[in-house]
mmCIF file of C-alpha atoms in Angstrom:
data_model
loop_
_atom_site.group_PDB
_atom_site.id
_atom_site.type_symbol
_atom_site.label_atom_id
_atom_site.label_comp_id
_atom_site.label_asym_id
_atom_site.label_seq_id
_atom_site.Cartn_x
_atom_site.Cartn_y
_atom_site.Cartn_z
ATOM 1 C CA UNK A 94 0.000 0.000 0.000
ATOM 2 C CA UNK A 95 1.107 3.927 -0.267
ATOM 3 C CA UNK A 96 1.781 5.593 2.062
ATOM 4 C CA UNK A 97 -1.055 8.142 3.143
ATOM 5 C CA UNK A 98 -1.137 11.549 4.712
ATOM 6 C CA UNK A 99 -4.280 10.124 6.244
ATOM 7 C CA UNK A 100 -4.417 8.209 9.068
ATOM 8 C CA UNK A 101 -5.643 4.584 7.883
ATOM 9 C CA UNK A 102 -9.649 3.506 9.070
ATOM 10 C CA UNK A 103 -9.842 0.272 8.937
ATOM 11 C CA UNK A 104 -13.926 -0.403 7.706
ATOM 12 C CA UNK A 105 -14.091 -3.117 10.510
ATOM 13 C CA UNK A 106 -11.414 -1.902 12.949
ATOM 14 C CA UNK A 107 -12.881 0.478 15.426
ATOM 15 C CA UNK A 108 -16.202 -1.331 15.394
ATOM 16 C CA UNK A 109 -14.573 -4.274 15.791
ATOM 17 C CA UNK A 110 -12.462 -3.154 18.951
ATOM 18 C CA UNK A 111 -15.622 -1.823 20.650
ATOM 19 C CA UNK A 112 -18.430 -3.892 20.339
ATOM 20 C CA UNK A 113 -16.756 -7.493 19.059
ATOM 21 C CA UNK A 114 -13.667 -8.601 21.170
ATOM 22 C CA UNK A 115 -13.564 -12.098 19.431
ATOM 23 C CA UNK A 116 -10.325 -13.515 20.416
ATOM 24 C CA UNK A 117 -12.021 -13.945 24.434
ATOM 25 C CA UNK A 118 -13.496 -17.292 22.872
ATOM 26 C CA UNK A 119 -10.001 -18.492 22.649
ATOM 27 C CA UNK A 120 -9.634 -19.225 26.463
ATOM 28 C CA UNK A 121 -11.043 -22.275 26.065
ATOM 29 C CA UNK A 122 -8.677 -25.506 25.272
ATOM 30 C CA UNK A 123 -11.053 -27.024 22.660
ATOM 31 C CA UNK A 124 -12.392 -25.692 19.540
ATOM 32 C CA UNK A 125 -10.575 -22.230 18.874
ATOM 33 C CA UNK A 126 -11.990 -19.981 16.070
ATOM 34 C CA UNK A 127 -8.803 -19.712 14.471
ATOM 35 C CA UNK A 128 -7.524 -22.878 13.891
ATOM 36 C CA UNK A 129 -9.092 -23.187 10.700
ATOM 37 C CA UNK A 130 -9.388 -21.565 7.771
ATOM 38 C CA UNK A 131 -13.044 -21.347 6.516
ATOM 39 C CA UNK A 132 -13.700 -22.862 3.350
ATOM 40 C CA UNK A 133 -15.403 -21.386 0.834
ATOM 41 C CA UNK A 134 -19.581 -21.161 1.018
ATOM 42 C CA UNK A 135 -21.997 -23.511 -0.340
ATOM 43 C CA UNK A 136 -23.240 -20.723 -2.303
ATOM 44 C CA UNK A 137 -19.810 -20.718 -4.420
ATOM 45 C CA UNK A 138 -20.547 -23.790 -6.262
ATOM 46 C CA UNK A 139 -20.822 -22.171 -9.901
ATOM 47 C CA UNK A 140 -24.089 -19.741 -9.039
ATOM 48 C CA UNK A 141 -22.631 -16.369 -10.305
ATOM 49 C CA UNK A 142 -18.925 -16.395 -10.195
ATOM 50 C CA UNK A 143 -16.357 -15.016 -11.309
ATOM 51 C CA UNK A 144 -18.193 -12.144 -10.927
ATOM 52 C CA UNK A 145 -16.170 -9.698 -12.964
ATOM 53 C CA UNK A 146 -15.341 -11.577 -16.300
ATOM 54 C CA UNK A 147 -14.133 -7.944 -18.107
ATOM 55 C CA UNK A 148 -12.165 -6.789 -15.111
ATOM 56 C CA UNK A 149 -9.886 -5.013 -17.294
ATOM 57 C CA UNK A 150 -12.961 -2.451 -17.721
ATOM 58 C CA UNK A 151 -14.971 -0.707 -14.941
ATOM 59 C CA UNK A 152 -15.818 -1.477 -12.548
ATOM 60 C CA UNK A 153 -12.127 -2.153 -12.172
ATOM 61 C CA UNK A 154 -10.409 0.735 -14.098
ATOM 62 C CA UNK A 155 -10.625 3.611 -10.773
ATOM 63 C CA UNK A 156 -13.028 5.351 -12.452
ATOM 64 C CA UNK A 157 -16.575 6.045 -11.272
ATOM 65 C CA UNK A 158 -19.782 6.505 -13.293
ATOM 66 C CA UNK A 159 -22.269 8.273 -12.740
ATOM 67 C CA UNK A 160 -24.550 5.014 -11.941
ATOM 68 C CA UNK A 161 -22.564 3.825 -9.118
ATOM 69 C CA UNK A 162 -23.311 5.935 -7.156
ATOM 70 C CA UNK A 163 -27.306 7.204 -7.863
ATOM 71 C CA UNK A 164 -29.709 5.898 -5.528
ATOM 72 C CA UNK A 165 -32.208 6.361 -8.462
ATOM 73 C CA UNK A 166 -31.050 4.914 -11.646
ATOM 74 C CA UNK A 167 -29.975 1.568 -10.713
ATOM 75 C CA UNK A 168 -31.832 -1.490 -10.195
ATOM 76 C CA UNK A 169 -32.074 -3.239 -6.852
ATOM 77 C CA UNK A 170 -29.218 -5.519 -5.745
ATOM 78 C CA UNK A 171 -30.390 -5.674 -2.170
ATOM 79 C CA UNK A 172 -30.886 -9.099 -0.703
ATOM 80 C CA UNK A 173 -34.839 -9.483 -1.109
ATOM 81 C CA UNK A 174 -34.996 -12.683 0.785
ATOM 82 C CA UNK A 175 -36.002 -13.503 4.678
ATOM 83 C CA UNK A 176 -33.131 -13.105 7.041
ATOM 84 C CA UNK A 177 -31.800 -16.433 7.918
ATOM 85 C CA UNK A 178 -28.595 -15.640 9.677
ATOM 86 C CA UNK A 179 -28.947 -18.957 12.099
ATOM 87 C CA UNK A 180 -29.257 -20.955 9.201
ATOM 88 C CA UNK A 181 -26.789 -19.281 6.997
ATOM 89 C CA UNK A 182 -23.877 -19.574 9.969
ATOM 90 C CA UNK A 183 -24.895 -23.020 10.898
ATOM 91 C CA UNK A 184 -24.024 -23.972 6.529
ATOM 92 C CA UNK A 185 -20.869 -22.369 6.828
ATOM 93 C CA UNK A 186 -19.745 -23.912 10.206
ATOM 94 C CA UNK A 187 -20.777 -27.440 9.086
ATOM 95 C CA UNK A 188 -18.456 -27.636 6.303
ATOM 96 C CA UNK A 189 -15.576 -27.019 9.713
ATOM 97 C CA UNK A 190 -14.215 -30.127 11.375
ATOM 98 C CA UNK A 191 -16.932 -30.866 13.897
ATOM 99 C CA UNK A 192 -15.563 -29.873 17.095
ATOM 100 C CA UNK A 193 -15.147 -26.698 15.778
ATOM 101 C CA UNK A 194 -18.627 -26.280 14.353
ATOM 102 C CA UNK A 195 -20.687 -24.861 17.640
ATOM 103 C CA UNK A 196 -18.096 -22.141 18.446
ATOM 104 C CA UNK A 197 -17.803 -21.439 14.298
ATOM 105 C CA UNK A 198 -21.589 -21.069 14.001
ATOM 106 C CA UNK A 199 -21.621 -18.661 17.177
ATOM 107 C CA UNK A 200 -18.950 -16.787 15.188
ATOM 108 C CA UNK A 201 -20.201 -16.043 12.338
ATOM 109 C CA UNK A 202 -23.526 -14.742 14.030
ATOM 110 C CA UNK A 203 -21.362 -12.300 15.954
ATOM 111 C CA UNK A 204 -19.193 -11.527 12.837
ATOM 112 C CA UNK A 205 -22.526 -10.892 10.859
ATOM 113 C CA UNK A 206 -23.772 -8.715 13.446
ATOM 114 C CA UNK A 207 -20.687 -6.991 13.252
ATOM 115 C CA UNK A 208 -21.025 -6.303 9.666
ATOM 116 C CA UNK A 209 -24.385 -4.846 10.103
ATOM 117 C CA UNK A 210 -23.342 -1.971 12.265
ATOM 118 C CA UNK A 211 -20.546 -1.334 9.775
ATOM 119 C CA UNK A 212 -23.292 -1.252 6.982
ATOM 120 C CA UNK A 213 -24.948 1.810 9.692
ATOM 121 C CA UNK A 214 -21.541 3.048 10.471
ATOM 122 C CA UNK A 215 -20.503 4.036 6.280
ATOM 123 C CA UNK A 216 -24.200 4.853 5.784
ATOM 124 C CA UNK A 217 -24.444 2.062 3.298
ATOM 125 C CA UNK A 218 -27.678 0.690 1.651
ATOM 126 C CA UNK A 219 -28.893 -1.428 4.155
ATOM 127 C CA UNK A 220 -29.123 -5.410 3.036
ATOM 128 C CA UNK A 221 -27.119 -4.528 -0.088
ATOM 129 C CA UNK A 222 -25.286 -8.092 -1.425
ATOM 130 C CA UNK A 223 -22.982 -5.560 -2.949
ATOM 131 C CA UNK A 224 -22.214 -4.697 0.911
ATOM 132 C CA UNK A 225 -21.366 -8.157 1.550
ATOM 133 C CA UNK A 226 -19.640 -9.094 -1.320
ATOM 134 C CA UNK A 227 -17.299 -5.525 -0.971
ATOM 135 C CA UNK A 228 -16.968 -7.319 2.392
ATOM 136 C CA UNK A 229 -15.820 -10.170 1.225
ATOM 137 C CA UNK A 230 -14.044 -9.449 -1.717
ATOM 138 C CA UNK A 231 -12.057 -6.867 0.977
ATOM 139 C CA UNK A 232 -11.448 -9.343 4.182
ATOM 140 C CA UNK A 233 -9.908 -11.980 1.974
ATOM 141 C CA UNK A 234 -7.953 -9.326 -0.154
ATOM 142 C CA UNK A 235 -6.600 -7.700 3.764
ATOM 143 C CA UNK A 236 -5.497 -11.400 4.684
ATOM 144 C CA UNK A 237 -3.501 -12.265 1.518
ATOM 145 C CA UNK A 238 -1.623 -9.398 1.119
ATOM 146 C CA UNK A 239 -1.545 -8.638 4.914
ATOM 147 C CA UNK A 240 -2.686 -4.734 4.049
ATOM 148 C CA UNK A 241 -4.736 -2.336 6.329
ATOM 149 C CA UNK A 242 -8.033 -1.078 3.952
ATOM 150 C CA UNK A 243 -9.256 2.687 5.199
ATOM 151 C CA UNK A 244 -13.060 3.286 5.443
ATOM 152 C CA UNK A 245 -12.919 5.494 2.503
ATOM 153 C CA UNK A 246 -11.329 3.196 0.382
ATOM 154 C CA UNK A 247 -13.678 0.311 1.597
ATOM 155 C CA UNK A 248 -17.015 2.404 0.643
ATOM 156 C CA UNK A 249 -15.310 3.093 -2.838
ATOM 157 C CA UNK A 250 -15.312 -0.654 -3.800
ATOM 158 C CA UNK A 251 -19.241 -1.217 -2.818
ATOM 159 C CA UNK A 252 -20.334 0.415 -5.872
ATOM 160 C CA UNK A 253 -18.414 -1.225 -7.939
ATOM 161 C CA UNK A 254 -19.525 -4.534 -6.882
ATOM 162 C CA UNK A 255 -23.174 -3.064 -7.217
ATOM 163 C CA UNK A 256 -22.115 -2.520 -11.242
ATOM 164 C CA UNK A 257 -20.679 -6.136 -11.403
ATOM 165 C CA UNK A 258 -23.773 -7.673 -9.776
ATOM 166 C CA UNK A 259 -25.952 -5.640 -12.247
ATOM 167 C CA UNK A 260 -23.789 -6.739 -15.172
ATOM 168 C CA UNK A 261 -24.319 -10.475 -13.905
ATOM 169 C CA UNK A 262 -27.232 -12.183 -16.009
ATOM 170 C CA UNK A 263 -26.904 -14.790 -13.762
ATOM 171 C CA UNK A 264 -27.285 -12.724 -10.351
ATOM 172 C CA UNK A 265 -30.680 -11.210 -12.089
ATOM 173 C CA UNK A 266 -31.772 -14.916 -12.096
ATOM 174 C CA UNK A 267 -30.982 -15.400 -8.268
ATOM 175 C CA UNK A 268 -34.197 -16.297 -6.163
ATOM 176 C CA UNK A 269 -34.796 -14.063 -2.705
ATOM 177 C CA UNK A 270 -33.320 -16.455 -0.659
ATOM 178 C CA UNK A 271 -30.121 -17.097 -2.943
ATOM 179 C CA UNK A 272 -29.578 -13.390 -2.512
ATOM 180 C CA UNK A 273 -30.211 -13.085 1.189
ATOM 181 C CA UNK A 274 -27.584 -16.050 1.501
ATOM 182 C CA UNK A 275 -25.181 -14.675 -0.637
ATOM 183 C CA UNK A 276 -25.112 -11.315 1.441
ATOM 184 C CA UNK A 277 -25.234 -12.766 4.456
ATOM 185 C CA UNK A 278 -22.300 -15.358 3.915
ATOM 186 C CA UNK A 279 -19.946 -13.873 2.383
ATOM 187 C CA UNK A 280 -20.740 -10.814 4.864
ATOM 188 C CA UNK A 281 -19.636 -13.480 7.996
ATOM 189 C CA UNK A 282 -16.660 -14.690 6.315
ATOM 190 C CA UNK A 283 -15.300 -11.270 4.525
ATOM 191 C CA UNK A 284 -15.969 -9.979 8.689
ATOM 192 C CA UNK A 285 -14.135 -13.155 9.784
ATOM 193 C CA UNK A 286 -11.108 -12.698 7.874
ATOM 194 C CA UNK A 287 -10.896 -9.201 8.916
ATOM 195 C CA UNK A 288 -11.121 -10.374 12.602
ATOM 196 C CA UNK A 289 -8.851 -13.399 11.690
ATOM 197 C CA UNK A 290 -6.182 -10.839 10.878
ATOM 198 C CA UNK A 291 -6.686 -9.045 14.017
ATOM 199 C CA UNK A 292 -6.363 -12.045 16.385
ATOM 200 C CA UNK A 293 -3.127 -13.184 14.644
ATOM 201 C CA UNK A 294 -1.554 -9.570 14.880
ATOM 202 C CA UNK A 295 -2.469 -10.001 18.776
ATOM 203 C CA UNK A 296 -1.537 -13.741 18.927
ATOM 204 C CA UNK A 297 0.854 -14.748 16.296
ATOM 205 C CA UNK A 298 0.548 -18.703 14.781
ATOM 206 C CA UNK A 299 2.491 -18.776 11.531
ATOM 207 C CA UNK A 300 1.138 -22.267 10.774
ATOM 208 C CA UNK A 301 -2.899 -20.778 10.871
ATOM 209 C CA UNK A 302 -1.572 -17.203 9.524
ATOM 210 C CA UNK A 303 -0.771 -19.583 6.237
ATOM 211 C CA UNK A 304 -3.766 -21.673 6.136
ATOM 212 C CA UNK A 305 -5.965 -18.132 5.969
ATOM 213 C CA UNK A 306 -3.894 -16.492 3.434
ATOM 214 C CA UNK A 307 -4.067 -19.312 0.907
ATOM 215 C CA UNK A 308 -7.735 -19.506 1.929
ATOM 216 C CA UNK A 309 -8.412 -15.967 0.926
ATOM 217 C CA UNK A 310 -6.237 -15.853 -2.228
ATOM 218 C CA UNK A 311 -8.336 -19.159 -3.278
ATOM 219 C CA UNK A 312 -11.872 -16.749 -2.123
ATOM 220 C CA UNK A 313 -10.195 -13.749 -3.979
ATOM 221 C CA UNK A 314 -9.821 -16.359 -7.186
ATOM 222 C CA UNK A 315 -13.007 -18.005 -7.757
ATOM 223 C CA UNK A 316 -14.787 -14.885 -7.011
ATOM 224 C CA UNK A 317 -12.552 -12.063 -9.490
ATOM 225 C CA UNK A 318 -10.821 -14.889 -11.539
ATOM 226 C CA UNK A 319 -8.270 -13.133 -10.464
ATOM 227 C CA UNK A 320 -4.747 -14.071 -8.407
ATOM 228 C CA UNK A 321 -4.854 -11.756 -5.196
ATOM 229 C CA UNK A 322 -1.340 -10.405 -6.240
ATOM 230 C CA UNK A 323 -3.207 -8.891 -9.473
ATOM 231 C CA UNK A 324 -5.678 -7.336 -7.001
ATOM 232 C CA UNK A 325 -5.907 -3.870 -5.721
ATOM 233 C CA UNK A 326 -7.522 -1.595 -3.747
ATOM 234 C CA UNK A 327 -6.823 2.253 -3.096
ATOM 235 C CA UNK A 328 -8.494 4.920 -2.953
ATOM 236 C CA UNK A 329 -9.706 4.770 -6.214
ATOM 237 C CA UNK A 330 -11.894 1.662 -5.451
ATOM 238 C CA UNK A 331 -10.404 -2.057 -6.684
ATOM 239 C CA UNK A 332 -8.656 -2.451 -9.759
ATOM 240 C CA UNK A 333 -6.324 -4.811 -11.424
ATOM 241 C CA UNK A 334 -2.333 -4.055 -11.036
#
């Protein structure tokens, strides 16, 4: 990353610090959140991705049109389905080795909770998908390349995931409850990484630290059919290098 006159806001960090101190779930000797790299979601298996198959183009290019950013001339993406956060942490936790799957679904409730108040906290479309895929698409790129992400710069890559999504015949196609799990999964796990990161800056484990970066360079892949090396995001939104 440059370096900034700013000082870096990390979209999860202070929320994350005040209201979700994960790593107190690690006192106990069995199942510990961390051990594990989460595998992809269910909802990976060929339903819309890669998402961006012209990435050389906007929305990856750092420019922004005029559509991103209207409230009024873009269709919906927002996830039009009943919330089923249980359920959707309980799929992702039972794809974990089982002793870990109780503490894992608890996780991902709290991460998704998490996510929501950073949804209120950037003043972002409330139940967007594009809010949980930027989330996504962000946590796993933060864990591969071990970078900080500022608010700003954060916000800046929703809309362009609202442009892919729109782009995507396929996403047009999704039923209301393959949208409201799309958002809500890969809001938990994009949130997990994020917290992932923090816990291992706290607690160091090189062994784990690997697992999760070759975990999020696989998410980063079969969601941008992209390598998380050609990835990048600034502050003008995510682009290729």
């Amino acid at each position: 990353m440059h370096a900034h006159h700013r000082t870096p806001r990390h979209p999860f960090h202070a929320l994350l610090l005040a209201s979700f101190l994960i790593t107190t779930s690690l006192a106990t000797p069995t199942a510990q959140a961390f051990d594990f790299a989460p595998p992809p979601p269910p909802v990976y298996q060929g339903l819309i991705f890669p998402l961006f198959p012209n990435g050389k183009t906007i929305p990856f290019s750092g420019r922004r049109s005029a559509s991103s950013d209207s409230k009024t001339s873009r269709p919906d993406t927002r996830a039009t389905g009943k919330a089923q956060v249980q359920q959707n942490a309980l799929a992702l936790a039972a794809r974990l080795p089982s002793d870990y799957r109780a503490q894992m679904k608890d996780v991902y409730v709290q991460s998704f909770d998490v996510f929501t108040q950073v949804e209120q906290k950037l003043k972002l479309q409330r139940e967007d998908v594009a809010n949980g895929l930027a989330a996504f698409i962000v946590g796993n790129y933060m864990v591969a390349n071990n970078v900080e992400v500022p608010d700003e710069d954060f916000a800046r890559v929703v809309p362009q995931v609202r442009n892919g999504l729109l782009a995507s015949k396929r996403f047009q196609t999704l039923s209301p409850d393959q949208r409201r799990q799309l958002y809500e999964q890969t809001a938990m796990v994009g949130t997990f990484m994020v917290i992932a990161r923090m816990a291992f800056r706290k607690t160091p484990n090189p062994q784990a630290e690997a697992s999760f970066r070759e975990t999020a360079r696989a998410n980063l892949a079969a969601v941008l059919d992209r390598q998380a090396d050609q990835l990048r995001v600034d502050s003008e939104g995510l682009h290729f290098r």
